[in-house]
Amino acid sequence: MNRTVTVLCPYCGMKNTVRIQEDFRQKSIATCDMMEGGCDKDFVVDAFVSIETKVLKIEGEEGKR
């Protein structure tokens, strides 16, 4: 599973790629990437996971029984 997210720095708006810890309940501290033109300030990333489902019929199952 991809454990990185792209977030915007709340101070300067710069896009930053942040690695999320395995325990999604923990907040992560990130530093805006100065080498890419960011402001070098620390900020908190509070991640949450959402799962969506879609149910599909299997062809041939409807007529059984």
PDB file of C-alpha atoms in Angstrom:
ATOM      1  CA  MET A   1       0.000   0.000   0.000  1.00  0.00           C
ATOM      2  CA  ASN A   2       1.243   3.487  -0.848  1.00  0.00           C
ATOM      3  CA  ARG A   3       1.966   5.240   2.446  1.00  0.00           C
ATOM      4  CA  THR A   4       2.839   8.644   1.069  1.00  0.00           C
ATOM      5  CA  VAL A   5       0.506  11.568   0.528  1.00  0.00           C
ATOM      6  CA  THR A   6       0.873  14.913  -1.174  1.00  0.00           C
ATOM      7  CA  VAL A   7      -0.183  17.773   1.080  1.00  0.00           C
ATOM      8  CA  LEU A   8      -0.041  21.546   0.870  1.00  0.00           C
ATOM      9  CA  CYS A   9       1.976  23.453   3.448  1.00  0.00           C
ATOM     10  CA  PRO A  10      -0.486  25.467   5.581  1.00  0.00           C
ATOM     11  CA  TYR A  11       1.946  28.419   5.629  1.00  0.00           C
ATOM     12  CA  CYS A  12       3.135  28.870   2.053  1.00  0.00           C
ATOM     13  CA  GLY A  13       0.966  26.468   0.002  1.00  0.00           C
ATOM     14  CA  MET A  14       3.924  24.435  -1.331  1.00  0.00           C
ATOM     15  CA  LYS A  15       3.202  20.806  -2.281  1.00  0.00           C
ATOM     16  CA  ASN A  16       5.045  18.330  -0.055  1.00  0.00           C
ATOM     17  CA  THR A  17       5.185  14.546  -0.182  1.00  0.00           C
ATOM     18  CA  VAL A  18       4.884  13.098   3.307  1.00  0.00           C
ATOM     19  CA  ARG A  19       5.377   9.490   4.413  1.00  0.00           C
ATOM     20  CA  ILE A  20       2.573   8.295   6.692  1.00  0.00           C
ATOM     21  CA  GLN A  21       3.404   5.977   9.591  1.00  0.00           C
ATOM     22  CA  GLU A  22       1.885   2.480   9.704  1.00  0.00           C
ATOM     23  CA  ASP A  23      -0.395   3.519  12.555  1.00  0.00           C
ATOM     24  CA  PHE A  24      -2.752   5.921  10.755  1.00  0.00           C
ATOM     25  CA  ARG A  25      -4.101   7.182  14.087  1.00  0.00           C
ATOM     26  CA  GLN A  26      -0.811   8.940  14.827  1.00  0.00           C
ATOM     27  CA  LYS A  27      -0.275  12.434  13.541  1.00  0.00           C
ATOM     28  CA  SER A  28       2.970  13.095  11.647  1.00  0.00           C
ATOM     29  CA  ILE A  29       5.188  16.158  11.780  1.00  0.00           C
ATOM     30  CA  ALA A  30       6.444  17.301   8.396  1.00  0.00           C
ATOM     31  CA  THR A  31       8.783  20.088   7.348  1.00  0.00           C
ATOM     32  CA  CYS A  32       8.052  22.122   4.235  1.00  0.00           C
ATOM     33  CA  ASP A  33      10.777  21.222   1.721  1.00  0.00           C
ATOM     34  CA  MET A  34      13.075  24.256   1.456  1.00  0.00           C
ATOM     35  CA  MET A  35      15.115  22.560  -1.297  1.00  0.00           C
ATOM     36  CA  GLU A  36      12.020  22.574  -3.528  1.00  0.00           C
ATOM     37  CA  GLY A  37      11.157  26.214  -2.779  1.00  0.00           C
ATOM     38  CA  GLY A  38       9.198  25.731   0.459  1.00  0.00           C
ATOM     39  CA  CYS A  39       9.336  27.762   3.661  1.00  0.00           C
ATOM     40  CA  ASP A  40      11.149  25.201   5.904  1.00  0.00           C
ATOM     41  CA  LYS A  41       8.415  25.427   8.584  1.00  0.00           C
ATOM     42  CA  ASP A  42       7.097  22.402  10.494  1.00  0.00           C
ATOM     43  CA  PHE A  43       3.424  21.400  10.311  1.00  0.00           C
ATOM     44  CA  VAL A  44       1.237  18.487  11.398  1.00  0.00           C
ATOM     45  CA  VAL A  45      -0.310  15.953   9.000  1.00  0.00           C
ATOM     46  CA  ASP A  46      -3.392  14.222  10.405  1.00  0.00           C
ATOM     47  CA  ALA A  47      -4.210  11.356   8.030  1.00  0.00           C
ATOM     48  CA  PHE A  48      -7.396   9.331   7.848  1.00  0.00           C
ATOM     49  CA  VAL A  49      -8.308   6.353   5.698  1.00  0.00           C
ATOM     50  CA  SER A  50     -11.566   5.968   3.814  1.00  0.00           C
ATOM     51  CA  ILE A  51     -12.696   2.799   2.040  1.00  0.00           C
ATOM     52  CA  GLU A  52     -15.357   2.764  -0.635  1.00  0.00           C
ATOM     53  CA  THR A  53     -17.028  -0.390  -1.921  1.00  0.00           C
ATOM     54  CA  LYS A  54     -18.933  -1.263  -5.060  1.00  0.00           C
ATOM     55  CA  VAL A  55     -21.042  -4.419  -5.376  1.00  0.00           C
ATOM     56  CA  LEU A  56     -21.264  -6.166  -8.762  1.00  0.00           C
ATOM     57  CA  LYS A  57     -23.293  -9.121  -9.948  1.00  0.00           C
ATOM     58  CA  ILE A  58     -21.536 -12.231 -11.229  1.00  0.00           C
ATOM     59  CA  GLU A  59     -22.856 -13.345 -14.601  1.00  0.00           C
ATOM     60  CA  GLY A  60     -24.803 -16.612 -14.276  1.00  0.00           C
ATOM     61  CA  GLU A  61     -25.467 -16.336 -10.532  1.00  0.00           C
ATOM     62  CA  GLU A  62     -28.809 -14.574 -10.843  1.00  0.00           C
ATOM     63  CA  GLY A  63     -30.666 -17.579 -12.271  1.00  0.00           C
ATOM     64  CA  LYS A  64     -29.406 -20.109  -9.715  1.00  0.00           C
ATOM     65  CA  ARG A  65     -31.502 -21.818  -6.981  1.00  0.00           C
TER      66      ARG A  65
END
